[in-house]
Amino acid sequence: MGLGSSVTLNVNYDRATNLYYAGEKVTGWAAVNNSSKTLKFKSICLQFIGEIDYRQSDFYEYYDGVSQPFHGYHVVRNRKSFINIRCPIVHPTENEDLIKLHHGQHSWPFEFRLPQLLPPSSSPTNVSHPCIRYYTRILVNKSWRQRDLMQMYPLIIFPNVNIFPHEIRRQPLPQSCAHRESLHMNVSLQHRAILTSQPLSLHIDLDNPERLRINKFLLKFIQHRVIYTDHHKESLLEKDLLGLLDFSQTHLNQTFHLQLPFAHLSPTFNCKIKRWASLISTSVYYEIKLEAKIDGILDNIDISMPIIIGTESSAEQDDQSADIPISYSDAMTELELPPDYQSAMRKLALE
């Protein structure tokens, strides 16, 4: 990517995708194309940066010395980095203050290992905040009289969220019931936790003795993203269940399967990011919502259930206390596991 008329910076990763998982090694090549005669600089380094972007309501009070003081709240946008790993690429020798880069294409390999515990990138990113994003940045540190050159390249980072422990727990599967005077509906999920490659399976058991007409059953897959007090709730997928338009039968006992059409989907995750002396809580969680639109009745049936999205299913338990290969100065602390079904239901009930 070009920066100015004479210098082009570029970063190429050694894999076809920019998706990496916590604990993995990131390798690639950093390149500088110098179309001028000679470029003088102090150093070239690659930075791995993670940042949070969220809104916060701050209280303010104003008094002009004449009228009555007034106060209120205004929304402040916060964009803060919580991790910055520097990977030196080129430095001058002991006998030189500056490096001279002659005309032409120059490239150097780089590698660094991601920490074992990182919150997930916000994906999909249909809104700007609250958001967690990662990127690498190539930085050409020029002399003090000249402006440094830099360029950013996005990365998608996911933690390793193992759904196997949730699948082997001997607990009732997530389910919910709804009653009307002449209608009873029970909805349950076949799996409390799934991978994005697995179908979402939903079972409906409906008793409709008076043959009320249900115009449609609308299934919603909803993502919740929370950073500090900034909470964004978004319906990522809405779909009418096939074969159930204008349903008026007395009974329904059927399982429906739905594939999630997302290349990258943030896994369920809760953690607290330590930045300076404060802890900033972040979380990603999901719910399945089924809406039954009943003909002639304003109060439709809405049923919500939590579901966990993971990245792997393995009987081998990861050692979360393993040494982190790169120190990054208290960037992360107090890891929490994805919520169980009961706590997730309590969270949904409060919203």
Coordinates of C-alpha atoms in Angstrom, one line a residue:
M1 CA 0.0 0.0 0.0
G2 CA 1.4 3.4 -1.0
L3 CA 2.5 6.1 1.4
G4 CA 3.7 9.2 -0.4
S5 CA 5.2 9.2 -3.9
S6 CA 8.4 7.3 -3.3
V7 CA 7.8 4.7 -0.5
T8 CA 5.4 1.7 -0.5
L9 CA 4.9 -0.5 2.6
N10 CA 3.4 -3.9 2.6
V11 CA 2.8 -6.9 5.0
N12 CA 2.0 -10.4 3.7
Y13 CA 1.1 -13.2 6.1
D14 CA 2.2 -16.8 5.5
R15 CA -1.4 -18.1 5.2
A16 CA -4.2 -17.4 2.9
T17 CA -6.5 -16.1 5.6
N18 CA -6.0 -13.4 8.2
L19 CA -7.7 -15.5 10.9
Y20 CA -5.5 -16.7 13.8
Y21 CA -6.2 -18.3 17.1
A22 CA -4.8 -17.3 20.5
G23 CA -1.4 -18.9 21.1
E24 CA -0.6 -19.4 17.4
K25 CA 2.5 -18.1 15.8
V26 CA 2.1 -15.3 13.2
T27 CA 4.7 -15.3 10.4
G28 CA 5.1 -13.4 7.2
W29 CA 7.1 -10.8 5.3
A30 CA 7.4 -7.0 5.7
A31 CA 8.3 -5.2 2.5
V32 CA 9.4 -1.7 1.7
N33 CA 9.6 -0.6 -1.9
N34 CA 11.8 2.5 -2.3
S35 CA 11.4 4.3 -5.7
S36 CA 13.7 7.2 -4.7
K37 CA 17.5 7.1 -4.6
T38 CA 18.1 6.5 -0.9
L39 CA 15.9 6.3 2.1
K40 CA 17.4 7.0 5.5
F41 CA 15.7 5.8 8.7
K42 CA 16.3 4.7 12.2
S43 CA 14.5 1.4 12.3
I44 CA 11.7 -0.7 10.9
C45 CA 9.4 -2.7 13.3
L46 CA 6.2 -4.5 13.1
Q47 CA 3.6 -4.0 15.9
F48 CA 0.7 -6.2 16.8
I49 CA -2.0 -4.1 18.4
G50 CA -5.4 -4.9 20.0
E51 CA -7.9 -2.2 20.9
I52 CA -11.3 -1.7 22.3
D53 CA -13.8 0.8 20.9
Y54 CA -16.9 1.6 23.0
R55 CA -19.2 4.4 24.1
Q56 CA -19.6 5.7 27.7
S57 CA -22.0 8.2 29.2
D58 CA -20.2 10.8 31.3
F59 CA -21.8 13.1 33.8
Y60 CA -21.1 16.9 33.5
E61 CA -22.0 20.0 35.5
Y62 CA -21.7 23.6 34.3
Y63 CA -22.0 26.8 36.1
D64 CA -21.4 30.2 34.5
G65 CA -21.5 32.2 37.8
V66 CA -24.8 33.9 37.0
S67 CA -27.6 31.5 36.3
Q68 CA -28.4 28.3 38.1
P69 CA -26.0 25.4 37.5
F70 CA -27.1 22.7 35.1
H71 CA -25.9 19.2 34.5
G72 CA -26.5 16.3 32.3
Y73 CA -24.9 13.4 30.5
H74 CA -23.0 13.3 27.2
V75 CA -21.7 10.2 25.3
V76 CA -18.0 9.9 24.9
R77 CA -16.4 7.4 22.5
N78 CA -13.4 5.6 23.9
R79 CA -10.8 3.9 21.7
K80 CA -8.1 2.3 23.7
S81 CA -5.3 -0.2 23.0
F82 CA -4.8 -3.0 25.5
I83 CA -1.9 -4.9 23.8
N84 CA 1.1 -3.8 21.8
I85 CA 3.7 -6.3 20.8
R86 CA 6.7 -4.9 19.0
C87 CA 8.6 -7.1 16.6
P88 CA 11.9 -5.4 15.5
I89 CA 12.8 -6.0 11.9
V90 CA 15.7 -3.8 10.9
H91 CA 18.1 -1.8 13.2
P92 CA 21.3 0.1 12.4
T93 CA 24.6 -1.4 13.2
E94 CA 26.7 -0.3 16.2
N95 CA 28.7 2.1 14.1
E96 CA 25.8 3.7 12.3
D97 CA 23.0 6.1 13.5
L98 CA 20.8 5.6 10.5
I99 CA 20.2 2.8 7.9
K100 CA 20.3 3.6 4.3
L101 CA 17.8 1.8 2.1
H102 CA 18.7 2.0 -1.6
H103 CA 16.4 2.1 -4.6
G104 CA 14.4 -1.1 -5.1
Q105 CA 12.3 -3.7 -3.3
H106 CA 13.4 -4.9 0.2
S107 CA 11.7 -7.5 2.4
W108 CA 12.3 -9.2 5.7
P109 CA 10.7 -12.1 7.5
F110 CA 8.9 -11.6 10.8
E111 CA 7.3 -13.8 13.4
F112 CA 5.7 -13.4 16.8
R113 CA 3.5 -15.6 19.0
L114 CA 0.0 -14.5 20.1
P115 CA -0.7 -14.6 23.9
Q116 CA -2.8 -17.6 25.1
L117 CA -5.6 -15.5 26.4
L118 CA -7.1 -12.8 24.1
P119 CA -10.8 -11.6 23.7
P120 CA -12.2 -12.3 20.3
S121 CA -12.3 -9.9 17.4
S122 CA -15.8 -8.5 16.8
S123 CA -17.2 -10.5 13.9
P124 CA -19.3 -9.8 12.0
T125 CA -18.7 -6.1 12.4
N126 CA -21.9 -4.4 11.2
V127 CA -21.4 -1.6 13.7
S128 CA -18.4 0.4 14.7
H129 CA -18.8 -0.1 18.5
P130 CA -18.7 -1.7 20.9
C131 CA -15.9 -3.5 19.1
I132 CA -12.6 -5.3 19.6
R133 CA -10.2 -5.2 16.7
Y134 CA -6.7 -6.4 16.0
Y135 CA -4.1 -5.4 13.4
T136 CA -0.5 -5.4 12.6
R137 CA 1.3 -2.1 11.8
I138 CA 4.5 -1.7 10.0
L139 CA 6.4 1.3 11.2
V140 CA 9.4 3.0 9.5
N141 CA 11.0 5.2 12.1
K142 CA 12.7 8.1 10.2
S143 CA 14.9 10.8 11.6
W144 CA 13.4 13.4 14.0
R145 CA 13.0 15.9 11.2
Q146 CA 10.9 13.6 9.1
R147 CA 7.5 12.1 9.7
D148 CA 7.4 8.4 10.4
L149 CA 5.8 6.1 7.9
M150 CA 3.2 3.5 9.0
Q151 CA 0.5 1.3 7.5
M152 CA -2.1 -1.0 9.2
Y153 CA -3.2 -4.5 8.2
P154 CA -6.3 -6.1 10.0
L155 CA -6.2 -9.5 11.7
I156 CA -9.1 -11.6 13.1
I157 CA -8.1 -13.2 16.4
F158 CA -10.3 -15.7 18.2
P159 CA -9.7 -17.5 21.5
N160 CA -9.9 -21.2 21.8
V161 CA -13.4 -21.9 23.1
N162 CA -13.9 -25.7 23.7
I163 CA -17.6 -26.7 23.7
F164 CA -16.9 -30.4 24.7
P165 CA -17.3 -29.7 28.4
H166 CA -20.8 -28.2 27.7
E167 CA -21.8 -31.2 25.6
I168 CA -21.0 -33.8 28.2
R169 CA -22.7 -32.1 31.2
R170 CA -25.7 -34.1 32.3
Q171 CA -28.1 -31.1 32.4
P172 CA -31.4 -30.5 30.6
L173 CA -30.9 -29.0 27.2
P174 CA -31.9 -25.3 26.8
Q175 CA -35.7 -25.1 26.5
S176 CA -38.5 -22.7 27.0
C177 CA -42.3 -22.9 27.2
A178 CA -45.1 -20.5 26.4
H179 CA -48.8 -20.8 27.3
R180 CA -51.9 -19.1 26.0
E181 CA -55.5 -20.1 27.0
S182 CA -55.8 -22.4 24.0
L183 CA -52.2 -22.9 22.9
H184 CA -49.1 -24.4 24.5
M185 CA -45.6 -24.4 22.8
N186 CA -42.4 -26.0 24.1
V187 CA -39.1 -25.2 22.3
S188 CA -35.8 -26.9 22.9
L189 CA -32.3 -26.8 21.4
Q190 CA -30.7 -30.1 20.4
H191 CA -27.3 -28.8 21.5
R192 CA -26.4 -26.3 24.2
A193 CA -23.2 -25.4 22.3
I194 CA -22.2 -25.6 18.6
L195 CA -19.4 -24.8 16.2
T196 CA -20.1 -22.4 13.4
S197 CA -19.7 -25.3 11.0
Q198 CA -22.5 -27.3 12.7
P199 CA -26.2 -26.8 12.1
L200 CA -28.5 -25.2 14.7
S201 CA -31.2 -27.7 15.6
L202 CA -34.4 -26.5 17.1
H203 CA -37.3 -28.8 18.2
I204 CA -40.9 -27.4 18.5
D205 CA -43.6 -29.2 20.4
L206 CA -46.9 -27.4 19.9
D207 CA -50.5 -28.1 21.1
N208 CA -53.1 -26.0 19.3
P209 CA -56.5 -27.6 20.2
E210 CA -58.6 -24.7 18.9
R211 CA -56.7 -24.4 15.7
L212 CA -55.5 -20.8 16.1
R213 CA -53.9 -19.6 12.9
I214 CA -50.2 -18.9 13.3
N215 CA -49.2 -16.7 10.4
K216 CA -45.5 -17.6 10.7
F217 CA -42.7 -18.8 12.9
L218 CA -39.8 -16.4 12.8
L219 CA -36.4 -17.7 14.1
K220 CA -33.7 -15.1 15.1
F221 CA -30.1 -15.6 15.9
I222 CA -29.0 -12.7 18.0
Q223 CA -25.5 -11.6 19.1
H224 CA -24.8 -9.5 22.2
R225 CA -21.6 -7.5 22.4
V226 CA -20.7 -5.7 25.6
I227 CA -17.7 -3.6 26.5
Y228 CA -18.0 -1.8 29.9
T229 CA -21.6 -0.4 29.8
D230 CA -21.9 -0.2 26.0
H231 CA -24.2 -3.0 25.0
H232 CA -25.1 -3.8 21.3
K233 CA -27.8 -6.3 20.5
E234 CA -28.0 -7.4 16.9
S235 CA -30.1 -9.9 15.0
L236 CA -27.5 -11.6 12.7
L237 CA -30.0 -13.9 11.1
E238 CA -33.8 -14.0 10.7
K239 CA -35.5 -16.8 8.9
D240 CA -39.1 -18.0 8.6
L241 CA -39.4 -21.7 9.3
L242 CA -40.3 -23.5 6.1
G243 CA -43.6 -25.3 5.9
L244 CA -45.2 -23.4 8.8
L245 CA -46.8 -20.4 7.1
D246 CA -50.4 -20.0 8.1
F247 CA -50.2 -23.0 10.4
S248 CA -53.5 -24.1 12.0
Q249 CA -53.0 -27.8 12.8
T250 CA -53.8 -29.1 16.3
H251 CA -50.3 -30.5 16.8
L252 CA -46.7 -29.9 15.7
N253 CA -43.8 -32.0 16.7
Q254 CA -40.8 -31.3 14.5
T255 CA -37.1 -30.6 14.5
F256 CA -35.7 -27.8 12.3
H257 CA -32.1 -27.5 11.2
L258 CA -30.5 -24.2 10.2
Q259 CA -26.9 -23.6 9.0
L260 CA -25.3 -20.4 10.2
P261 CA -24.0 -18.6 7.1
F262 CA -20.9 -16.9 8.6
A263 CA -17.3 -17.3 7.6
H264 CA -16.1 -15.8 10.8
L265 CA -18.2 -15.6 14.0
S266 CA -16.9 -14.4 17.4
P267 CA -17.1 -17.3 19.9
T268 CA -18.9 -16.9 23.2
F269 CA -16.4 -15.3 25.6
N270 CA -16.2 -13.3 28.8
C271 CA -13.1 -11.5 30.2
K272 CA -11.9 -8.4 31.9
I273 CA -9.2 -6.3 30.2
K274 CA -6.8 -4.6 32.6
R275 CA -5.7 -1.2 31.4
W276 CA -3.7 0.8 33.8
A277 CA -5.5 0.6 37.1
S278 CA -8.9 -0.2 35.8
L279 CA -10.7 -3.4 34.6
I280 CA -12.9 -3.2 31.6
S281 CA -15.3 -6.1 31.2
T282 CA -16.0 -7.5 27.7
S283 CA -18.4 -10.2 26.7
V284 CA -19.9 -11.9 23.6
Y285 CA -22.9 -14.1 24.0
Y286 CA -25.8 -15.4 21.8
E287 CA -29.5 -16.2 22.0
I288 CA -32.0 -18.0 19.8
K289 CA -35.4 -16.3 19.7
L290 CA -38.5 -17.8 18.2
E291 CA -41.5 -15.6 17.5
A292 CA -44.9 -17.1 16.7
K293 CA -47.1 -14.5 14.9
I294 CA -50.7 -15.5 15.8
D295 CA -53.5 -14.2 13.6
G296 CA -55.8 -11.7 15.3
I297 CA -53.8 -11.6 18.6
L298 CA -51.6 -8.6 19.3
D299 CA -49.6 -10.4 22.0
N300 CA -47.5 -12.9 20.0
I301 CA -45.4 -15.7 21.5
D302 CA -41.7 -15.0 22.0
I303 CA -39.3 -17.6 23.3
S304 CA -35.6 -17.0 23.9
M305 CA -32.8 -19.4 24.7
P306 CA -29.1 -19.0 25.1
I307 CA -26.6 -20.9 22.9
I308 CA -22.8 -21.1 23.1
I309 CA -20.7 -20.6 20.0
G310 CA -17.3 -22.3 20.2
T311 CA -14.2 -22.8 18.1
E312 CA -13.4 -26.5 18.9
S313 CA -14.7 -29.6 20.5
S314 CA -12.0 -31.7 22.2
A315 CA -11.8 -34.0 25.2
E316 CA -8.3 -32.6 25.9
Q317 CA -8.4 -29.8 28.3
D318 CA -6.2 -26.8 27.6
D319 CA -3.9 -25.7 30.5
Q320 CA -4.9 -22.0 31.0
S321 CA -2.0 -21.6 33.4
A322 CA 0.7 -22.3 30.8
D323 CA 3.4 -19.7 30.4
I324 CA 2.6 -16.9 27.9
P325 CA 5.5 -16.8 25.5
I326 CA 5.4 -13.0 25.1
S327 CA 5.1 -10.7 28.0
Y328 CA 2.7 -7.8 27.4
S329 CA 2.5 -6.1 30.8
D330 CA -0.8 -7.1 32.4
A331 CA -2.8 -6.7 29.2
M332 CA -5.2 -9.5 30.2
T333 CA -6.5 -10.8 33.5
E334 CA -9.3 -12.7 35.1
L335 CA -10.4 -15.1 32.3
E336 CA -13.9 -16.4 32.6
L337 CA -15.5 -19.4 30.9
P338 CA -18.5 -19.1 28.7
P339 CA -21.7 -18.8 30.9
D340 CA -23.6 -21.9 31.7
Y341 CA -27.3 -22.2 30.8
Q342 CA -28.7 -21.0 34.0
S343 CA -26.6 -17.8 34.3
A344 CA -27.2 -17.0 30.6
M345 CA -31.0 -17.3 31.1
R346 CA -30.8 -14.9 34.1
K347 CA -28.8 -12.5 32.0
L348 CA -31.5 -12.6 29.2
A349 CA -34.3 -12.1 31.7
L350 CA -32.8 -8.9 33.0
E351 CA -32.6 -7.3 29.5

